[in-house]
CSV table of C-alpha atoms and ligand atoms in Angstrom, one decimal:
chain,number,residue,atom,x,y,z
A,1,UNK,CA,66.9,143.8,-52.3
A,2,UNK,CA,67.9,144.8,-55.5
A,3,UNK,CA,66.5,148.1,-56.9
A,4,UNK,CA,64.9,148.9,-53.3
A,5,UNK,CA,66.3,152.2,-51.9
A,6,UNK,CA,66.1,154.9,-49.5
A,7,UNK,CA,64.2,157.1,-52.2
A,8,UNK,CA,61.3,154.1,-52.4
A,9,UNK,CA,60.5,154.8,-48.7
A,10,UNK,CA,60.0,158.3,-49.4
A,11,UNK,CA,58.1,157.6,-52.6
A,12,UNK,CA,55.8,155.0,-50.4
A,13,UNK,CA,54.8,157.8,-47.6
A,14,UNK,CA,54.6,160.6,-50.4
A,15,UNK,CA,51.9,158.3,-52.7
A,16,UNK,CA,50.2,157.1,-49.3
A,17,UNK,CA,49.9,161.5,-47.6
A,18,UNK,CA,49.3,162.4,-51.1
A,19,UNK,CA,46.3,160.4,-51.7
A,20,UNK,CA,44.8,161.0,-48.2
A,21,UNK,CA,45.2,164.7,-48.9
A,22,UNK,CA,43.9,164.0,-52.7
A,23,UNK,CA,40.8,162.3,-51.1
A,24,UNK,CA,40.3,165.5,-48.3
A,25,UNK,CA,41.4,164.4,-45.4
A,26,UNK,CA,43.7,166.4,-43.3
A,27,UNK,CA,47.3,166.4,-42.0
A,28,UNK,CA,46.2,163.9,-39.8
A,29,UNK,CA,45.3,161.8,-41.8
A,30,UNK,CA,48.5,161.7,-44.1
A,31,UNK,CA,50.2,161.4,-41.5
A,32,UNK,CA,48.5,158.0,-40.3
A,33,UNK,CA,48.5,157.0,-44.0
A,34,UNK,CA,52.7,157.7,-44.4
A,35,UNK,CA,53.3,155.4,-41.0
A,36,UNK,CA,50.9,153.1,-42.3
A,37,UNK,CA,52.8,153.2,-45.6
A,38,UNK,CA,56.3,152.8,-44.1
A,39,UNK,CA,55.6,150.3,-41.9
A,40,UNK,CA,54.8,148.2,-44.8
A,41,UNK,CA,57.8,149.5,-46.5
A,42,UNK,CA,59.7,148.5,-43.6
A,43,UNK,CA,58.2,144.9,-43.0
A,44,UNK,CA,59.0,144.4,-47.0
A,45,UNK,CA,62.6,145.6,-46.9
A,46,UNK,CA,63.2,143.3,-43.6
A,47,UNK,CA,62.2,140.1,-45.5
A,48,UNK,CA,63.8,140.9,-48.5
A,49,UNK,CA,67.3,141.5,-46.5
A,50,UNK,CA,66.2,138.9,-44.0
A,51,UNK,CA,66.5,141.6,-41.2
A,52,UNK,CA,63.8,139.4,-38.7
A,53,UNK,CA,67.2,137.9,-36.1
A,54,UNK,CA,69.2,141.9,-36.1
A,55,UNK,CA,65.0,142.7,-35.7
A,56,UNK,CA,64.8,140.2,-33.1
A,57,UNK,CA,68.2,141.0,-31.0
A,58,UNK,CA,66.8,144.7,-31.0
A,59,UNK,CA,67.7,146.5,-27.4
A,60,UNK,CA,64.7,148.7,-27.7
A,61,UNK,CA,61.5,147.6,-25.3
A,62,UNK,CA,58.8,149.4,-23.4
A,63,UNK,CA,60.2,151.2,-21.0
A,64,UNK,CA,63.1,152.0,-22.1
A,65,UNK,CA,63.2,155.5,-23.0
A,66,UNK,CA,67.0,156.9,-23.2
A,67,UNK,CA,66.5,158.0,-26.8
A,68,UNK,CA,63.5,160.1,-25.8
A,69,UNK,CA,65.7,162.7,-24.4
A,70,UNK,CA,67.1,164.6,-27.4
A,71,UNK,CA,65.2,167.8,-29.9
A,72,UNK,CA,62.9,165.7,-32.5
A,73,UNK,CA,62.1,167.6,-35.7
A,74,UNK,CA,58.7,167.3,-36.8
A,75,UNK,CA,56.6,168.4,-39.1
A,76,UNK,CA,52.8,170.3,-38.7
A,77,UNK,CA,51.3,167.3,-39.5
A,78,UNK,CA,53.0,164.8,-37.1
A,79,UNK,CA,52.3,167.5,-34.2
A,80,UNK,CA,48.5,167.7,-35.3
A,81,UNK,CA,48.8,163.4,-34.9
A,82,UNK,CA,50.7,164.5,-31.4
A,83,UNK,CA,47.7,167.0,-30.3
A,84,UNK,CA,44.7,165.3,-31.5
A,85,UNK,CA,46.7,162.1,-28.8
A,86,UNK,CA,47.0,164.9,-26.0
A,87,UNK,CA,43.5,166.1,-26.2
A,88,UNK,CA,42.1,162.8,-25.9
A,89,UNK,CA,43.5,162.4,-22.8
A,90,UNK,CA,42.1,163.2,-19.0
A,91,UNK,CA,42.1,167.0,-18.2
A,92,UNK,CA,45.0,166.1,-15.4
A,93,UNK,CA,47.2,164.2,-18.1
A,94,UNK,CA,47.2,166.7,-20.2
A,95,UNK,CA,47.6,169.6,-18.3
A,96,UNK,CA,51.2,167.4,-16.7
A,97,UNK,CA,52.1,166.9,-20.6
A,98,UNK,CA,52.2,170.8,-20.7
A,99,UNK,CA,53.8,171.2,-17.2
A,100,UNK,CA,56.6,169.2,-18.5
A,101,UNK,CA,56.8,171.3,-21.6
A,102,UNK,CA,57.5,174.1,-20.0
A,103,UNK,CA,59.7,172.9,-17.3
A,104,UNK,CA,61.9,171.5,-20.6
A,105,UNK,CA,61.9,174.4,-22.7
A,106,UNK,CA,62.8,176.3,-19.5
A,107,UNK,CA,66.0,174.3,-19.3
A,108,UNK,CA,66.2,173.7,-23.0
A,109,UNK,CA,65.4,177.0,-24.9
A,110,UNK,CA,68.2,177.7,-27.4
A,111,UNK,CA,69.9,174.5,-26.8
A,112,UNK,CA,71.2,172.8,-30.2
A,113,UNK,CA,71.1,168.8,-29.7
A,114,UNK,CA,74.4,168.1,-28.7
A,115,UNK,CA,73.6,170.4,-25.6
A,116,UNK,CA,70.0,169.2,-25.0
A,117,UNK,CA,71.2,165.8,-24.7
A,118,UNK,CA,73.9,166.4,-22.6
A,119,UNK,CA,71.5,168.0,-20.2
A,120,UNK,CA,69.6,165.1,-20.4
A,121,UNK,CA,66.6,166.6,-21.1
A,122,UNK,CA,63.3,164.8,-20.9
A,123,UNK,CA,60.5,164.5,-23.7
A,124,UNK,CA,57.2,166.1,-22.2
A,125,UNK,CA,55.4,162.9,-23.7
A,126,UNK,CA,58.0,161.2,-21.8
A,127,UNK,CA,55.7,159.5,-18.5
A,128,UNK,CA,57.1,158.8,-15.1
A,129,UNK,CA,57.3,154.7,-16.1
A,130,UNK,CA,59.3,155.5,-18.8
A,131,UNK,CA,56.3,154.8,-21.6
A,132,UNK,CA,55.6,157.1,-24.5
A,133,UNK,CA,52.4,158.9,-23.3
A,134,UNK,CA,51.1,159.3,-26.6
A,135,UNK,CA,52.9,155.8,-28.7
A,136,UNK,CA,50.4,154.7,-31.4
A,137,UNK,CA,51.2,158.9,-32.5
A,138,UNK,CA,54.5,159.3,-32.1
A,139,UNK,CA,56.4,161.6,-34.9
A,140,UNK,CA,58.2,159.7,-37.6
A,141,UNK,CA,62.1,160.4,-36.1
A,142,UNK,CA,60.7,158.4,-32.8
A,143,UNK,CA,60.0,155.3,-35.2
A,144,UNK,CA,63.1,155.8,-36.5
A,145,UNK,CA,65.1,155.6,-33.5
A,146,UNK,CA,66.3,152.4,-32.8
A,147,UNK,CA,69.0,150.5,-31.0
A,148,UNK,CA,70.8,147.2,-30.6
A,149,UNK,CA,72.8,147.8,-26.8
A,150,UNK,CA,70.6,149.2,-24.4
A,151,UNK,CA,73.7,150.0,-21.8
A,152,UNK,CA,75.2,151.8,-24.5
A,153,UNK,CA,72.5,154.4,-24.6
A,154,UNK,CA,72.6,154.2,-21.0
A,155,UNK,CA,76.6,155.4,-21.2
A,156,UNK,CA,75.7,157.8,-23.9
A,157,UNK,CA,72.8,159.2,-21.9
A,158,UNK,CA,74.9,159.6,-18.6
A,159,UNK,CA,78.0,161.5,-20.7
A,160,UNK,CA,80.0,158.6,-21.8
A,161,UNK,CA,81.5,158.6,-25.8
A,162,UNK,CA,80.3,155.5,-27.1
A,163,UNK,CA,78.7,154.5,-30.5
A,164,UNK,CA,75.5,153.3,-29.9
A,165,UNK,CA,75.0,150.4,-32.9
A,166,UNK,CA,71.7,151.0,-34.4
A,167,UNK,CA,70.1,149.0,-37.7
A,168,UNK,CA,70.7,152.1,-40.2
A,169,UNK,CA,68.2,150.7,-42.6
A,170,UNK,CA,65.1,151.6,-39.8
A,171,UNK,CA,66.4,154.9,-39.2
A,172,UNK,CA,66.9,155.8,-42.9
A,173,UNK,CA,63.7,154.4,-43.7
A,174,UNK,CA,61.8,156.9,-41.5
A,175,UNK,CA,64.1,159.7,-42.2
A,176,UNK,CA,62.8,159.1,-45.9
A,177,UNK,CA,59.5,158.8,-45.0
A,178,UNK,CA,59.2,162.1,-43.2
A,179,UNK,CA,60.5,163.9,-45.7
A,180,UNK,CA,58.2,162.2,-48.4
A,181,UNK,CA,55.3,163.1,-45.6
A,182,UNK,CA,56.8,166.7,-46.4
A,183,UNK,CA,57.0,166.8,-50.1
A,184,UNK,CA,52.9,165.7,-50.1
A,185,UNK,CA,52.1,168.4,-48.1
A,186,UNK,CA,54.0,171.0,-49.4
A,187,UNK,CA,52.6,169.3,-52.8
A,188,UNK,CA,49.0,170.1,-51.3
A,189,UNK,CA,49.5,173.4,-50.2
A,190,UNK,CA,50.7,173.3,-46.8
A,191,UNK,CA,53.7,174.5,-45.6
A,192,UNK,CA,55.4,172.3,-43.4
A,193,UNK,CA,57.1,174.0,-41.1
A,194,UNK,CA,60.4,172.3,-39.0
A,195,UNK,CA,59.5,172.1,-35.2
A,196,UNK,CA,61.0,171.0,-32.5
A,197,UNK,CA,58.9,168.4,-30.3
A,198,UNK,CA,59.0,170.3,-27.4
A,199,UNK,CA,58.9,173.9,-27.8
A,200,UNK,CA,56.0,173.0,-30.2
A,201,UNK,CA,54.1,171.1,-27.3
A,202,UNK,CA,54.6,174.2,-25.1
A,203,UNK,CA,53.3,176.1,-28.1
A,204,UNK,CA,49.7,173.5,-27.7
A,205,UNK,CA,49.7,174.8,-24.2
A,206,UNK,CA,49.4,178.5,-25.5
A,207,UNK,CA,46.7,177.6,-27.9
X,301,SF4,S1,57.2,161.4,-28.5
X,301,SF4,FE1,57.3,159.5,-27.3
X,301,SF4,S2,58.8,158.2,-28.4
X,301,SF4,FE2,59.1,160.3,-29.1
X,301,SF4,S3,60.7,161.2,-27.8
X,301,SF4,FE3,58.7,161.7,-26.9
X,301,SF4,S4,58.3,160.1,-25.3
X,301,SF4,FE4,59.9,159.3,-26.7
């Protein structure tokens, strides 16, 4: 893919959050519009460098949720796409999604990511059979995260040192694109503030 690089996957979620914010629509909205973006960025990178067999040999399933136990940055825009999921769920969802918050941050208040994932440390959005709770609005680092052996995320998760191999190109992809979700808002007059996932669905909780 010759001439296709990291910075084109920010450019492609920057034009696409831009133009929703252009147009009016909110945070929300460019947020939907950069995933919507990247995941045609990403489906054109993985045919130009015929990615569909490492694609296919992926570990990642529903279900499997290892990698939902570590801080993931956001911005204010990708947790207004997380609350708008959480308060269209059932009073007694939601008010478990915020149970779990605080039961995490409890644990996890001050911890750096090394240490939150060594005390294996559940997302709140995290549900008891191991499914995302709130999947079609997941933050960008959550589409990012991928992996190619399950069991070594398993090892990883219960304390052993081992290199998990991932497909680099999907996680630098959505790296990009958050930040390019970033530089549109910024652009528009927001100021996207770094949170972590957790603390900041706590903060929901608060109002
Ligand atoms: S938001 Fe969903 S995908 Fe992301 S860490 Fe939490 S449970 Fe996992």
């Amino acid at each position: 893919m010759a001439g296709i690089g990291y910075s084109d996957a920010r450019r492609a979620a920057f034009d696409a959050a831009a133009a929703a914010l252009t147009q009016g629509q909110g945070p929300v909205q460019a947020t939907r519009a950069a995933i919507a973006a990247t995941d045609t960025f990403f489906a054109m990178v993985s045919t130009a460098l015929n990615l569909e067999a490492q694609l296919a040999a992926m570990a990642c399933a529903a279900g499997c949720s290892w990698c939902c136990h570590q801080i993931v940055g956001i911005t204010d825009a990708e947790l207004a796409l997380v609350a708008e999921a959480i308060a269209a769920k059932p009073a007694k969802a939601r008010k478990a999604i915020f149970a779990r918050a605080k039961a995490a941050m409890a644990r996890g208040k001050g911890m750096d990511q090394r240490q939150w994932w060594a005390a294996r440390i559940r997302c709140p959005l995290l549900e008891d059979d191991g499914l995302c709770g709130i999947h079609e609005a997941r933050p960008l680092p959550c589409r990012a995260h991928n992996s190619a052996d399950a069991d070594a995320c398993r090892r990883s998760f219960l304390g052993e040192p081992v290199r998990t191999p991932v497909l680099a190109a999907q996680q630098g992809i959505w790296a990009n694109a958050q930040a390019g979700l970033a530089e549109a808002l910024l652009q528009a007059g927001y100021q996207p503030r770094p949170l972590a996932l957790a603390e900041a669905v706590l903060g929901l909780a608060k109002g």
